[in-house]
Short mmCIF file of N, CA and C in Angstrom, two decimals:
data_model
loop_
_atom_site.label_atom_id
_atom_site.label_comp_id
_atom_site.label_asym_id
_atom_site.label_seq_id
_atom_site.Cartn_x
_atom_site.Cartn_y
_atom_site.Cartn_z
N UNK A 1 0.90 -1.17 0.04
CA UNK A 1 -0.03 -0.08 0.20
C UNK A 1 0.92 1.42 -0.05
N UNK A 2 0.55 2.01 -0.74
CA UNK A 2 1.39 3.51 -0.89
C UNK A 2 0.70 4.47 0.03
N UNK A 3 1.45 5.18 0.56
CA UNK A 3 0.88 6.29 1.62
C UNK A 3 1.40 7.59 0.93
N UNK A 4 0.72 8.43 0.92
CA UNK A 4 1.06 9.99 0.40
C UNK A 4 1.12 10.81 1.61
N UNK A 5 1.82 12.03 1.54
CA UNK A 5 1.96 12.87 2.58
C UNK A 5 0.71 13.63 2.63
N UNK A 6 0.27 14.33 3.89
CA UNK A 6 -1.03 14.80 3.81
C UNK A 6 -0.71 16.14 4.54
N UNK A 7 -1.46 17.13 4.13
CA UNK A 7 -1.51 18.50 5.02
C UNK A 7 -2.89 18.59 4.94
N UNK A 8 -3.23 19.59 5.85
CA UNK A 8 -4.55 20.31 6.20
C UNK A 8 -5.05 21.35 5.16
N UNK A 9 -5.88 20.72 4.57
CA UNK A 9 -6.55 21.68 3.24
C UNK A 9 -7.49 22.90 3.99
N UNK A 10 -7.76 23.82 3.26
CA UNK A 10 -8.52 24.73 3.79
C UNK A 10 -9.59 24.59 4.61
N UNK A 11 -10.32 23.68 4.47
CA UNK A 11 -11.41 23.28 5.29
C UNK A 11 -11.04 22.25 6.42
N UNK A 12 -9.97 22.10 6.57
CA UNK A 12 -9.38 21.31 7.51
C UNK A 12 -9.34 19.68 7.19
N UNK A 13 -9.85 19.39 6.16
CA UNK A 13 -9.77 17.94 5.77
C UNK A 13 -8.06 17.71 5.10
N UNK A 14 -7.75 16.54 5.20
CA UNK A 14 -6.31 16.31 4.70
C UNK A 14 -6.26 16.39 3.19
N UNK A 15 -5.14 16.84 2.65
CA UNK A 15 -5.09 16.89 1.21
C UNK A 15 -3.93 16.05 0.85
N UNK A 16 -3.85 15.00 -0.04
CA UNK A 16 -2.82 14.67 -0.58
C UNK A 16 -1.81 15.10 -1.37
N UNK A 17 -0.60 14.99 -1.36
CA UNK A 17 0.30 15.62 -2.34
C UNK A 17 1.85 14.63 -2.34
N UNK A 18 2.37 14.87 -3.81
CA UNK A 18 3.61 14.28 -3.59
C UNK A 18 4.70 15.05 -4.08
N UNK A 19 5.86 14.89 -4.08
CA UNK A 19 7.03 15.76 -4.55
C UNK A 19 7.29 15.67 -6.13
N UNK A 20 6.70 14.45 -6.79
CA UNK A 20 6.71 14.63 -8.19
C UNK A 20 5.39 14.80 -8.81
N UNK A 21 5.32 15.51 -9.99
CA UNK A 21 3.98 15.56 -10.61
C UNK A 21 3.88 14.11 -11.33
N UNK A 22 2.70 14.15 -12.06
CA UNK A 22 2.13 13.11 -12.64
C UNK A 22 2.92 12.73 -13.92
N UNK A 23 3.58 14.04 -14.22
CA UNK A 23 4.27 13.88 -15.59
C UNK A 23 5.68 13.04 -15.08
N UNK A 24 6.15 13.50 -14.10
CA UNK A 24 7.32 12.77 -13.54
C UNK A 24 7.14 11.34 -13.25
N UNK A 25 6.03 10.93 -12.79
CA UNK A 25 5.63 9.40 -12.21
C UNK A 25 5.41 8.80 -13.62
N UNK A 26 5.00 9.49 -14.64
CA UNK A 26 4.95 8.85 -15.93
C UNK A 26 6.10 8.66 -16.81
N UNK A 27 7.08 9.45 -16.41
CA UNK A 27 8.23 9.43 -17.24
C UNK A 27 9.41 8.45 -16.58
N UNK A 28 8.94 8.21 -15.34
CA UNK A 28 9.65 7.16 -14.42
C UNK A 28 9.24 5.91 -14.77
N UNK A 29 7.95 5.63 -14.99
CA UNK A 29 7.13 4.38 -15.16
C UNK A 29 7.84 4.02 -16.35
N UNK A 30 7.68 4.91 -17.46
CA UNK A 30 8.21 4.67 -18.76
C UNK A 30 9.98 4.22 -18.75
N UNK A 31 10.43 4.81 -17.97
CA UNK A 31 11.91 4.78 -17.75
C UNK A 31 12.31 3.43 -17.46
N UNK A 32 11.22 2.84 -16.43
CA UNK A 32 11.60 1.57 -15.73
C UNK A 32 11.26 0.47 -17.03
N UNK A 33 10.05 0.68 -17.80
CA UNK A 33 9.73 -0.47 -18.54
C UNK A 33 9.28 0.32 -19.67
N UNK A 34 10.25 0.54 -20.76
CA UNK A 34 9.94 1.26 -21.98
C UNK A 34 8.97 0.67 -22.98
N UNK A 35 8.54 -0.52 -22.60
CA UNK A 35 7.48 -1.06 -23.73
C UNK A 35 6.13 -1.44 -22.94
N UNK A 36 6.09 -0.79 -21.61
CA UNK A 36 4.89 -0.81 -21.21
C UNK A 36 3.59 -0.15 -21.73
N UNK A 37 2.42 -0.95 -21.72
CA UNK A 37 1.16 -0.49 -22.05
C UNK A 37 0.71 0.72 -21.31
N UNK A 38 0.25 1.81 -22.00
CA UNK A 38 -0.15 3.09 -21.11
C UNK A 38 -1.18 2.67 -20.07
N UNK A 39 -2.12 1.77 -20.59
CA UNK A 39 -3.11 1.35 -19.17
C UNK A 39 -2.14 0.78 -17.89
N UNK A 40 -1.04 0.09 -18.31
CA UNK A 40 -0.15 -0.17 -17.14
C UNK A 40 0.42 0.91 -16.33
N UNK A 41 0.95 1.79 -17.17
CA UNK A 41 1.41 3.18 -16.66
C UNK A 41 0.42 3.74 -15.95
N UNK A 42 -0.66 3.88 -16.31
CA UNK A 42 -1.66 4.75 -15.90
C UNK A 42 -2.13 4.21 -14.50
N UNK A 43 -2.20 2.67 -14.43
CA UNK A 43 -2.45 2.13 -13.07
C UNK A 43 -1.49 2.38 -12.18
N UNK A 44 -0.14 2.31 -12.67
CA UNK A 44 0.94 2.54 -11.70
C UNK A 44 0.96 3.81 -10.97
N UNK A 45 0.79 4.81 -11.91
CA UNK A 45 0.78 6.19 -11.47
C UNK A 45 -0.60 6.63 -10.78
N UNK A 46 -1.37 6.11 -11.16
CA UNK A 46 -2.80 6.32 -10.33
C UNK A 46 -3.53 7.62 -10.98
N UNK A 47 -3.53 7.53 -12.55
CA UNK A 47 -4.15 8.40 -13.29
C UNK A 47 -5.12 7.56 -14.29
N UNK A 48 -5.91 8.22 -14.85
CA UNK A 48 -6.59 7.63 -16.08
C UNK A 48 -5.85 7.00 -17.20
N UNK A 49 -6.26 6.20 -18.29
CA UNK A 49 -5.79 5.99 -19.15
C UNK A 49 -5.59 7.23 -20.26
N UNK A 50 -6.67 8.00 -20.35
CA UNK A 50 -6.57 9.08 -21.17
C UNK A 50 -5.61 10.20 -20.62
N UNK A 51 -5.49 10.27 -19.26
CA UNK A 51 -4.61 11.23 -18.67
C UNK A 51 -3.07 10.84 -18.87
N UNK A 52 -2.87 9.73 -18.84
CA UNK A 52 -1.52 9.05 -19.33
C UNK A 52 -1.13 9.20 -20.67
N UNK A 53 -2.27 9.16 -21.37
CA UNK A 53 -1.95 9.57 -23.13
C UNK A 53 -1.64 10.97 -23.24
N UNK A 54 -2.29 11.69 -22.56
CA UNK A 54 -2.13 13.21 -22.63
C UNK A 54 -0.77 13.63 -22.03
N UNK A 55 -0.13 12.79 -21.03
CA UNK A 55 1.09 13.23 -20.51
C UNK A 55 2.08 12.69 -21.42
N UNK A 56 1.95 11.56 -21.83
CA UNK A 56 2.91 10.98 -22.84
C UNK A 56 3.02 12.06 -23.95
N UNK A 57 1.81 12.62 -24.57
CA UNK A 57 1.86 13.68 -25.56
C UNK A 57 2.53 14.78 -25.09
N UNK A 58 2.64 15.12 -23.87
CA UNK A 58 3.40 16.55 -23.64
C UNK A 58 4.84 16.10 -23.55
N UNK A 59 5.11 14.83 -22.86
CA UNK A 59 6.39 14.59 -22.81
C UNK A 59 7.02 14.58 -24.20
N UNK A 60 6.34 13.88 -25.12
CA UNK A 60 6.88 13.67 -26.39
C UNK A 60 7.01 15.08 -27.30
N UNK A 61 6.12 15.99 -26.81
CA UNK A 61 6.42 17.41 -27.68
C UNK A 61 7.39 18.03 -27.28
N UNK A 62 7.36 17.67 -25.67
CA UNK A 62 8.65 18.38 -25.10
C UNK A 62 10.07 17.87 -25.25
N UNK A 63 10.26 16.63 -26.05
CA UNK A 63 11.51 16.32 -26.27
C UNK A 63 12.01 15.25 -25.47
N UNK A 64 11.19 14.75 -24.14
CA UNK A 64 11.69 14.20 -23.26
C UNK A 64 11.74 12.64 -23.51
N UNK A 65 10.74 12.26 -24.61
CA UNK A 65 10.72 10.78 -24.88
C UNK A 65 10.11 10.77 -26.58
N UNK A 66 10.70 9.60 -27.15
CA UNK A 66 10.45 9.42 -28.11
C UNK A 66 9.64 7.89 -28.28
N UNK A 67 8.46 7.84 -28.99
CA UNK A 67 7.68 6.90 -29.21
C UNK A 67 7.90 6.14 -30.63
N UNK A 68 8.06 5.01 -30.64
CA UNK A 68 8.32 4.16 -31.60
C UNK A 68 7.25 2.89 -31.94
N UNK A 69 6.53 2.53 -33.06
CA UNK A 69 5.71 1.54 -33.00
C UNK A 69 6.53 0.23 -33.32
N UNK A 70 6.46 -0.65 -32.36
CA UNK A 70 7.07 -2.11 -32.72
C UNK A 70 6.04 -3.25 -32.68
N UNK A 71 5.45 -3.49 -33.80
CA UNK A 71 4.44 -4.57 -33.81
C UNK A 71 3.30 -3.75 -33.50
N UNK A 72 2.52 -4.07 -32.66
CA UNK A 72 1.07 -3.81 -32.10
C UNK A 72 1.38 -2.90 -30.75
N UNK A 73 2.72 -2.63 -30.34
CA UNK A 73 2.86 -1.91 -29.17
C UNK A 73 3.79 -0.76 -29.48
N UNK A 74 3.77 0.09 -28.27
CA UNK A 74 4.68 1.17 -28.60
C UNK A 74 6.19 0.66 -27.79
N UNK A 75 7.11 1.44 -28.10
CA UNK A 75 8.49 1.38 -27.25
C UNK A 75 8.77 2.84 -27.10
N UNK A 76 9.43 3.14 -26.11
CA UNK A 76 9.51 4.55 -25.73
C UNK A 76 10.99 4.57 -25.62
N UNK A 77 11.56 5.86 -25.89
CA UNK A 77 13.13 5.82 -25.63
C UNK A 77 13.13 7.19 -25.19
N UNK A 78 13.74 7.15 -23.78
CA UNK A 78 13.76 8.64 -23.02
C UNK A 78 14.94 9.48 -23.57
N UNK A 79 14.81 10.66 -23.47
CA UNK A 79 15.96 11.50 -23.75
C UNK A 79 16.49 11.91 -22.37
N UNK A 80 17.51 11.53 -21.61
CA UNK A 80 18.14 11.81 -20.47
C UNK A 80 18.92 13.22 -20.33
N UNK A 81 18.92 13.71 -21.63
CA UNK A 81 19.69 15.08 -21.40
C UNK A 81 18.65 16.15 -21.64
N UNK A 82 17.40 15.97 -21.60
CA UNK A 82 16.44 16.85 -21.50
C UNK A 82 16.59 17.70 -20.25
N UNK A 83 16.21 18.88 -20.28
CA UNK A 83 16.20 19.86 -18.92
C UNK A 83 14.96 19.93 -18.38
N UNK A 84 15.11 19.89 -16.72
CA UNK A 84 13.84 20.26 -16.15
C UNK A 84 13.13 21.73 -16.73
N UNK A 85 11.97 21.77 -16.56
CA UNK A 85 11.26 22.96 -17.10
C UNK A 85 11.10 24.13 -16.22
N UNK A 86 11.18 23.98 -14.97
CA UNK A 86 11.06 25.01 -14.05
C UNK A 86 12.29 25.79 -13.84
N UNK A 87 12.17 27.35 -14.00
CA UNK A 87 13.39 27.95 -13.75
C UNK A 87 14.45 27.46 -12.80
N UNK A 88 13.83 27.04 -11.69
CA UNK A 88 14.91 26.92 -10.41
C UNK A 88 15.81 25.71 -10.58
N UNK A 89 15.40 24.84 -11.76
CA UNK A 89 15.97 23.50 -11.85
C UNK A 89 16.49 23.47 -13.51
N UNK A 90 16.02 24.46 -14.17
CA UNK A 90 16.35 24.55 -15.82
C UNK A 90 17.89 24.14 -16.28
N UNK A 91 18.78 24.11 -15.00
CA UNK A 91 20.49 23.77 -15.52
C UNK A 91 20.47 22.42 -15.23
N UNK A 92 19.33 21.50 -14.77
CA UNK A 92 19.43 20.20 -14.42
C UNK A 92 19.12 19.27 -15.31
N UNK A 93 19.49 18.32 -15.94
CA UNK A 93 18.72 17.34 -16.74
C UNK A 93 18.21 16.34 -16.17
N UNK A 94 17.04 15.74 -16.83
CA UNK A 94 16.11 14.80 -16.25
C UNK A 94 16.90 13.56 -15.88
N UNK A 95 18.10 13.17 -16.78
CA UNK A 95 18.53 11.70 -16.32
C UNK A 95 18.88 11.67 -15.10
N UNK A 96 19.57 12.88 -14.38
CA UNK A 96 19.83 12.33 -12.96
C UNK A 96 18.79 11.87 -12.15
N UNK A 97 17.55 12.56 -12.35
CA UNK A 97 16.43 11.84 -11.53
C UNK A 97 15.97 10.71 -12.29
N UNK A 98 16.18 10.43 -13.33
CA UNK A 98 15.87 9.03 -13.82
C UNK A 98 16.80 7.76 -13.13
N UNK A 99 18.00 8.46 -13.06
CA UNK A 99 18.96 7.77 -12.46
C UNK A 99 18.97 7.11 -11.10
N UNK A 100 18.41 8.23 -10.35
CA UNK A 100 17.97 8.06 -8.96
C UNK A 100 17.00 7.18 -8.65
N UNK A 101 16.06 6.89 -9.56
CA UNK A 101 14.78 6.17 -9.41
C UNK A 101 14.59 4.76 -10.10
N UNK A 102 15.55 4.67 -11.06
CA UNK A 102 15.74 3.40 -11.93
C UNK A 102 16.79 2.80 -11.78
N UNK A 103 17.88 3.16 -11.02
CA UNK A 103 19.16 2.31 -10.95
C UNK A 103 18.99 1.20 -10.12
N UNK A 104 19.67 0.14 -10.63
CA UNK A 104 19.54 -1.11 -9.87
C UNK A 104 20.69 -1.25 -8.82
N UNK A 105 20.64 -2.17 -8.19
CA UNK A 105 22.09 -2.12 -6.93
C UNK A 105 23.17 -1.95 -7.57
N UNK A 106 23.98 -1.24 -6.96
CA UNK A 106 25.30 -0.72 -7.24
C UNK A 106 26.19 -2.16 -7.47
N UNK A 107 27.00 -2.26 -8.39
CA UNK A 107 27.87 -3.61 -8.56
C UNK A 107 29.17 -3.23 -7.99
N UNK A 108 29.67 -4.26 -7.38
CA UNK A 108 30.87 -3.86 -6.70
C UNK A 108 32.07 -4.91 -7.19
#
């Protein structure tokens, strides 16, 4: 079971939030499994399949990933040299974030 951080909303009810946006979660899910179906990505992230499709379209338009048709499925290629969009992190590449969340155990 996944738990999210909560804060008190304006009416005193808890409000869920995460450090990463849905765009970040979708990018990470695809980085972990480049041949995943969008239905599976949507389930992993907790959004609708239509929302996942829109997010992938945003990421593709922004140059963060490329979609290639392989048979009946899509295969995604991530561009790790893409930069974050917010001015505070614009000098950083998304590859560092992807490496943080997708790397396996260190080999020694």
